[in-house]
Coordinates of C-alpha atoms in Angstrom, one line a residue:
X1 CA -7.9 43.5 1.6
X2 CA -7.0 42.5 -1.9
X3 CA -8.3 39.2 -3.1
X4 CA -6.0 36.5 -4.6
X5 CA -6.4 33.2 -6.3
X6 CA -4.8 30.5 -4.2
X7 CA -4.0 27.0 -5.5
X8 CA -3.9 24.1 -3.0
X9 CA -2.5 20.9 -4.5
X10 CA -3.5 17.5 -3.1
X11 CA -3.3 13.8 -3.8
X12 CA -5.2 12.7 -7.0
X13 CA -8.6 11.4 -5.9
X14 CA -8.9 13.5 -2.7
X15 CA -10.0 16.8 -4.1
X16 CA -13.4 16.6 -2.6
X17 CA -12.0 16.4 1.0
X18 CA -9.8 19.4 0.4
X19 CA -12.7 21.4 -1.1
X20 CA -14.8 20.7 2.0
X21 CA -11.9 21.9 4.2
X22 CA -11.6 25.2 2.3
X23 CA -15.3 25.8 2.4
X24 CA -15.3 25.1 6.2
X25 CA -12.6 27.9 6.5
X26 CA -15.1 30.2 4.8
X27 CA -13.4 30.7 1.4
X28 CA -14.9 30.6 -2.1
X29 CA -13.9 27.8 -4.5
X30 CA -13.0 28.9 -8.0
X31 CA -12.2 25.5 -9.6
X32 CA -11.6 21.9 -8.7
X33 CA -9.3 20.0 -11.0
X34 CA -7.3 16.7 -10.8
X35 CA -4.9 17.1 -7.9
X36 CA -5.7 20.7 -7.0
X37 CA -8.3 23.1 -5.7
X38 CA -8.2 26.8 -6.6
X39 CA -10.0 29.3 -4.3
X40 CA -10.3 33.0 -3.6
X41 CA -8.9 34.5 -0.4
X42 CA -7.3 37.7 1.0
X43 CA -4.0 37.9 2.9
X44 CA -5.7 36.5 5.9
X45 CA -6.6 33.5 3.8
X46 CA -3.0 32.8 3.0
X47 CA -2.2 32.5 6.7
X48 CA -5.4 30.5 7.5
X49 CA -4.9 28.1 4.6
X50 CA -1.3 27.3 5.7
X51 CA -2.1 26.9 9.3
X52 CA -5.5 25.1 9.2
X53 CA -5.7 22.9 6.0
X54 CA -4.8 19.3 6.8
X55 CA -5.0 17.8 3.3
X56 CA -3.0 20.0 1.0
X57 CA 0.8 19.9 0.2
X58 CA 1.3 23.6 -0.1
X59 CA -0.4 26.9 -0.9
X60 CA 0.5 28.7 -4.1
X61 CA -0.3 32.3 -4.7
X62 CA -1.5 32.2 -8.4
X63 CA 0.2 34.9 -10.5
X64 CA -1.0 33.9 -13.9
X65 CA -2.3 31.4 -16.4
X66 CA -0.9 31.6 -20.0
X67 CA -0.9 29.5 -23.1
X68 CA 2.5 29.0 -24.7
X69 CA 3.6 26.6 -27.4
X70 CA 7.0 28.2 -28.0
X71 CA 9.7 29.5 -25.7
X72 CA 9.4 33.0 -27.2
X73 CA 5.7 33.0 -26.3
X74 CA 6.5 31.7 -22.8
X75 CA 9.1 34.5 -22.4
X76 CA 6.8 37.3 -23.5
X77 CA 3.7 36.1 -21.6
X78 CA 5.7 35.5 -18.4
X79 CA 7.2 39.0 -18.8
X80 CA 3.7 40.5 -19.1
X81 CA 2.7 39.3 -15.6
X82 CA 3.0 42.1 -13.0
X83 CA 5.7 40.5 -10.9
X84 CA 6.3 43.7 -9.0
X85 CA 3.0 43.2 -7.2
X86 CA 4.6 40.2 -5.5
X87 CA 8.4 40.4 -5.6
X88 CA 10.3 43.4 -4.0
X89 CA 13.6 44.7 -5.3
X90 CA 15.6 42.6 -2.9
X91 CA 13.5 39.5 -3.3
X92 CA 15.2 36.2 -4.0
X93 CA 13.2 34.5 -6.7
X94 CA 13.7 31.4 -8.9
X95 CA 11.5 28.9 -10.7
X96 CA 11.8 26.1 -8.2
X97 CA 9.7 23.5 -10.1
X98 CA 8.3 23.0 -13.6
X99 CA 6.3 20.1 -14.8
X100 CA 4.6 19.4 -18.2
X101 CA 1.8 17.1 -19.3
X102 CA 0.6 16.8 -22.9
X103 CA 2.3 20.1 -23.8
X104 CA 4.7 21.2 -26.6
X105 CA 7.0 22.7 -24.0
X106 CA 8.2 19.8 -21.9
X107 CA 11.8 20.4 -20.7
X108 CA 11.6 21.5 -17.0
X109 CA 15.1 23.0 -17.1
X110 CA 14.4 25.1 -20.2
X111 CA 11.1 26.3 -18.9
X112 CA 12.7 27.3 -15.6
X113 CA 15.5 29.2 -17.3
X114 CA 13.3 31.1 -19.8
X115 CA 10.8 32.1 -17.1
X116 CA 13.6 33.3 -14.8
X117 CA 15.0 35.5 -17.6
X118 CA 11.6 36.9 -18.4
X119 CA 10.9 37.8 -14.7
X120 CA 14.3 39.5 -14.4
X121 CA 13.7 41.5 -17.6
X122 CA 10.3 42.6 -16.2
X123 CA 11.6 43.7 -12.9
X124 CA 14.7 45.4 -14.4
X125 CA 12.3 47.7 -16.3
X126 CA 10.0 48.3 -13.4
X127 CA 12.6 48.9 -10.7
X128 CA 15.1 50.6 -13.1
X129 CA 18.0 48.5 -11.9
X130 CA 20.2 46.1 -13.9
X131 CA 21.3 43.9 -11.0
X132 CA 19.3 42.2 -8.2
X133 CA 21.0 41.5 -4.9
X134 CA 18.4 38.7 -4.1
X135 CA 19.3 38.9 -0.4
X136 CA 15.7 39.4 0.9
X137 CA 12.7 37.1 1.3
X138 CA 12.4 34.0 -0.8
X139 CA 9.8 33.7 -3.6
X140 CA 10.0 30.2 -5.2
X141 CA 7.9 30.0 -8.3
X142 CA 6.2 26.9 -9.6
X143 CA 4.8 26.3 -13.0
X144 CA 2.6 23.5 -14.2
X145 CA 1.9 22.9 -17.9
X146 CA -1.3 21.0 -18.9
X147 CA -2.2 20.9 -22.7
X148 CA 0.0 24.0 -23.4
X149 CA -1.6 26.0 -20.6
X150 CA 0.9 27.1 -17.9
X151 CA -0.4 27.8 -14.4
X152 CA 2.1 29.9 -12.5
X153 CA 2.2 30.5 -8.8
X154 CA 4.5 31.5 -5.9
X155 CA 4.9 29.0 -3.1
X156 CA 3.7 30.6 0.2
X157 CA 4.5 27.5 2.3
X158 CA 8.1 26.6 1.8
X159 CA 8.6 23.2 3.3
X160 CA 5.8 20.9 2.3
X161 CA 2.7 21.2 4.6
X162 CA 2.8 17.4 5.2
X163 CA 5.8 18.2 7.4
X164 CA 3.9 19.2 10.6
X165 CA 7.0 19.1 12.7
X166 CA 6.2 16.1 14.9
X167 CA 7.6 13.3 12.8
X168 CA 11.2 13.1 14.0
X169 CA 11.4 9.3 13.7
X170 CA 10.1 7.2 10.8
X171 CA 10.0 3.6 9.7
X172 CA 10.2 2.4 6.1
X173 CA 7.4 3.6 3.7
X174 CA 5.5 5.8 6.1
X175 CA 2.2 7.3 4.9
X176 CA 2.4 11.1 4.6
X177 CA 0.5 13.2 7.2
X178 CA -1.6 15.0 4.6
X179 CA -2.7 11.7 3.0
X180 CA -3.5 10.1 6.4
X181 CA -5.6 13.1 7.3
X182 CA -7.5 13.1 4.0
X183 CA -8.3 9.4 4.4
X184 CA -9.6 9.8 7.9
X185 CA -11.7 12.7 6.8
X186 CA -13.2 10.5 4.0
X187 CA -14.6 8.2 6.7
X188 CA -17.6 8.9 9.1
X189 CA -15.2 8.6 12.1
X190 CA -15.4 11.3 14.7
X191 CA -13.7 11.8 18.1
X192 CA -16.5 9.9 20.0
X193 CA -15.9 6.7 18.0
X194 CA -13.2 4.0 18.4
X195 CA -10.3 4.1 15.9
X196 CA -7.6 1.4 15.7
X197 CA -4.7 1.2 13.3
X198 CA -3.2 -2.4 13.5
X199 CA -0.2 -1.5 11.3
X200 CA 0.5 2.0 12.8
X201 CA 4.2 2.2 11.9
X202 CA 5.5 5.6 13.0
X203 CA 2.0 6.5 14.2
X204 CA 0.7 8.8 11.5
X205 CA -2.9 7.6 11.4
X206 CA -3.4 7.7 15.2
X207 CA -1.6 11.0 15.6
X208 CA -3.5 12.7 12.8
X209 CA -6.8 11.3 14.2
X210 CA -5.9 12.7 17.7
X211 CA -5.1 16.1 16.2
X212 CA -8.5 16.1 14.4
X213 CA -10.2 15.1 17.6
X214 CA -8.5 17.8 19.7
X215 CA -8.9 20.4 16.8
X216 CA -5.1 21.0 16.7
X217 CA -4.3 22.9 13.6
X218 CA -1.6 21.1 11.6
X219 CA 0.5 24.2 10.9
X220 CA 0.3 25.9 14.3
X221 CA 3.8 24.9 15.4
X222 CA 5.7 25.6 12.2
X223 CA 6.8 28.5 10.1
X224 CA 6.0 29.5 6.4
X225 CA 7.8 31.4 3.7
X226 CA 5.1 34.0 3.4
X227 CA 5.5 35.1 7.0
X228 CA 8.4 37.1 5.6
X229 CA 6.3 38.7 2.9
X230 CA 5.1 41.7 5.0
X231 CA 4.2 43.8 1.9
X232 CA 1.7 41.1 1.0
X233 CA 0.7 39.4 4.2
X234 CA 0.7 41.7 7.3
X235 CA 2.2 40.1 10.4
X236 CA -1.2 40.5 12.1
X237 CA -2.7 37.9 9.8
X238 CA -0.3 35.3 11.1
X239 CA -0.9 36.4 14.7
X240 CA -4.7 36.2 14.2
X241 CA -4.5 32.7 12.6
X242 CA -2.2 31.3 15.3
X243 CA -4.2 32.8 18.1
X244 CA -7.4 31.2 16.7
X245 CA -5.6 27.9 16.3
X246 CA -4.5 28.0 20.0
X247 CA -8.0 28.9 21.2
X248 CA -9.5 26.0 19.3
X249 CA -7.4 23.3 20.9
X250 CA -9.4 21.0 23.2
X251 CA -7.1 18.6 25.2
X252 CA -9.7 17.8 27.8
X253 CA -11.5 15.3 25.6
X254 CA -11.8 11.5 26.0
X255 CA -10.7 9.4 23.0
X256 CA -10.3 5.7 22.2
X257 CA -7.5 5.9 19.5
X258 CA -5.2 2.9 19.3
X259 CA -2.2 2.0 17.3
X260 CA -0.6 -1.5 17.1
X261 CA 2.5 -2.7 15.4
X262 CA 4.5 -5.9 15.5
X263 CA 7.8 -4.0 15.2
X264 CA 9.2 -2.6 18.4
X265 CA 11.2 0.1 16.5
X266 CA 8.0 1.3 14.9
X267 CA 6.4 1.6 18.3
X268 CA 9.4 3.6 19.6
X269 CA 9.0 6.0 16.6
X270 CA 5.3 6.3 17.1
X271 CA 5.6 7.1 20.8
X272 CA 8.3 9.7 20.1
X273 CA 6.2 11.3 17.4
X274 CA 3.0 11.3 19.4
X275 CA 4.8 13.1 22.2
X276 CA 6.3 15.6 19.8
X277 CA 2.7 16.3 18.5
X278 CA 1.5 16.6 22.1
X279 CA -1.2 14.0 21.6
X280 CA 0.4 11.1 23.4
X281 CA -2.2 11.4 26.2
X282 CA -5.0 10.8 23.6
X283 CA -3.4 7.7 22.0
X284 CA -2.8 4.1 23.2
X285 CA 0.1 2.4 21.4
X286 CA 1.0 -1.2 21.9
X287 CA 3.2 -3.9 20.3
X288 CA 0.8 -6.5 19.0
X289 CA 0.3 -8.5 15.8
X290 CA -2.8 -8.0 13.7
X291 CA -4.0 -11.5 14.6
X292 CA -4.5 -10.2 18.2
X293 CA -6.6 -7.3 17.3
X294 CA -9.5 -7.3 19.8
X295 CA -12.0 -4.8 21.2
X296 CA -15.0 -5.3 23.4
X297 CA -17.1 -2.4 22.1
X298 CA -19.1 -2.3 18.8
X299 CA -19.2 0.3 16.0
X300 CA -15.4 1.0 15.9
X301 CA -13.2 1.8 12.9
X302 CA -10.1 0.2 11.6
X303 CA -8.2 2.8 9.5
X304 CA -4.9 1.4 8.3
X305 CA -2.1 1.3 5.7
X306 CA -1.0 -2.4 5.8
X307 CA 2.2 -3.6 4.1
X308 CA 2.1 -3.4 0.3
X309 CA 5.0 -5.8 -0.4
X310 CA 7.0 -3.5 -2.6
X311 CA 10.0 -5.9 -2.4
X312 CA 9.7 -9.4 -3.8
X313 CA 10.7 -11.1 -0.5
X314 CA 8.0 -9.1 1.4
X315 CA 5.2 -10.1 -1.0
X316 CA 5.4 -13.7 0.0
X317 CA 4.2 -12.7 3.5
X318 CA 1.2 -10.6 2.3
X319 CA -1.5 -13.4 2.0
X320 CA -1.1 -14.4 5.6
X321 CA -1.0 -10.8 6.8
X322 CA -4.3 -9.9 5.0
X323 CA -5.9 -13.2 6.0
X324 CA -5.2 -12.3 9.7
X325 CA -6.6 -8.8 9.2
X326 CA -9.8 -10.3 7.7
X327 CA -10.2 -12.7 10.5
X328 CA -9.7 -10.1 13.2
X329 CA -12.1 -7.7 11.4
X330 CA -14.8 -10.4 11.3
X331 CA -14.5 -10.9 15.0
X332 CA -15.2 -7.2 15.7
X333 CA -18.9 -6.4 16.4
X334 CA -20.4 -4.0 13.9
X335 CA -17.1 -2.4 13.0
X336 CA -16.1 -0.7 9.7
X337 CA -12.7 -1.0 8.0
X338 CA -10.9 1.5 5.7
X339 CA -7.6 0.4 4.2
X340 CA -5.2 1.9 1.7
X341 CA -3.0 -0.5 -0.2
X342 CA -1.6 -1.3 -3.7
X343 CA -1.8 -5.0 -3.0
X344 CA -4.1 -6.4 -5.8
X345 CA -5.3 -9.5 -3.9
X346 CA -6.3 -7.6 -0.7
X347 CA -10.0 -8.4 -1.0
X348 CA -9.4 -12.0 -1.9
X349 CA -7.1 -12.6 1.1
X350 CA -9.3 -10.6 3.5
X351 CA -12.2 -12.8 2.4
X352 CA -14.7 -10.1 1.7
X353 CA -15.4 -7.7 -1.2
X354 CA -15.2 -4.1 -0.2
X355 CA -18.4 -2.1 -0.3
X356 CA -16.6 0.7 -2.0
X357 CA -13.1 1.4 -3.2
X358 CA -11.5 4.6 -4.4
X359 CA -8.4 5.0 -6.6
X360 CA -5.8 7.2 -5.0
X361 CA -2.3 8.1 -6.3
X362 CA 0.2 8.0 -3.5
X363 CA 3.0 9.8 -5.4
X364 CA 3.4 7.7 -8.6
X365 CA 2.0 4.6 -6.9
X366 CA -1.6 3.7 -7.7
X367 CA -3.4 2.5 -4.6
X368 CA -6.9 1.7 -3.6
X369 CA -8.8 2.9 -0.5
X370 CA -11.0 -0.1 0.3
X371 CA -14.1 0.6 2.4
X372 CA -15.7 -2.2 4.3
X373 CA -18.8 -0.6 5.8
X374 CA -20.3 -1.7 9.1
X375 CA -23.8 -0.6 10.4
X376 CA -24.3 2.9 11.7
X377 CA -24.7 3.1 15.5
X378 CA -28.2 3.9 16.8
X379 CA -28.8 7.5 17.7
X380 CA -28.7 8.4 21.3
X381 CA -32.5 9.0 21.3
X382 CA -33.0 5.5 19.9
X383 CA -30.8 4.0 22.6
X384 CA -32.9 5.8 25.3
X385 CA -36.2 4.6 23.9
X386 CA -35.0 1.0 23.9
X387 CA -34.1 1.1 27.6

């Protein structure tokens, strides 16, 4: 099979997690940059990446990388790309998104218009037609300018990959599924350890943890644009990936994954979403304030997204919320806590400085992933020796 360069965008600060996921799938990394990882894969890799990767927003099939400082240059260099390799005569194509950082060409609408014209001119010459019906499969093109270099790719995913299909109900300011997965994968948590989210909202952290525990591929129950690109990705590639995904699911596991929230509507949404994700049997959800967070066993994990106080009236409640979280955490025996927040007094109100913190951009919002590390549990052999 022909090899392609595929681009997987991710949240800034979480590139290492995505890189590890791609390597675990067996594909070769070309480049790791801020907010994206580029890797080599064949047609099977397009299907595998869309179905199995938990931490990327979409998979782009890279078609070119060009330097352009004028629109004439952008037109000619876009036209020089062999678009006929990707887009058939009846393909519906458009430049869906353009962004520009530190580049002379910065108007998204002008970039989109010029590139569309260039692609049309190329395909008119190749296919010897003057008009395109554009009633076939969709080929949305995305271009990203950085210091006058345009990276161009076709979106294979369609709807963003954070939309797994299970989140039918949400509460305000939910964390995305891809971000929640990436943060869980940044921790040492595994399916044999306790996980509690005391601010679970619509249940994203517990649901993503349960999917990781049961090895449920995030894309196994949804569709992708590239499924229609049979000239590039044979149907057999999708069948193979989905069959492997089904074979890997292990629902006969025992887990201790819990989600609490003080809001009954949030719990209603979380229960509905967990059921839709088919992991409701692996999660315990309960209406409970953070001040009542208790657990009898040691070495557990709190992984959570507490309130940020984006509105002024909400900010007044934050010191008490974070103080309660800190007190509950201190009462848990040998636990670790991982918390994403933009609240700048989080450590002060919790009453402990984080052992580590990591800057992560959640959209345009700068947040910190605070890591309060507890002791590692003894190995099973050590436990036996001490008996």
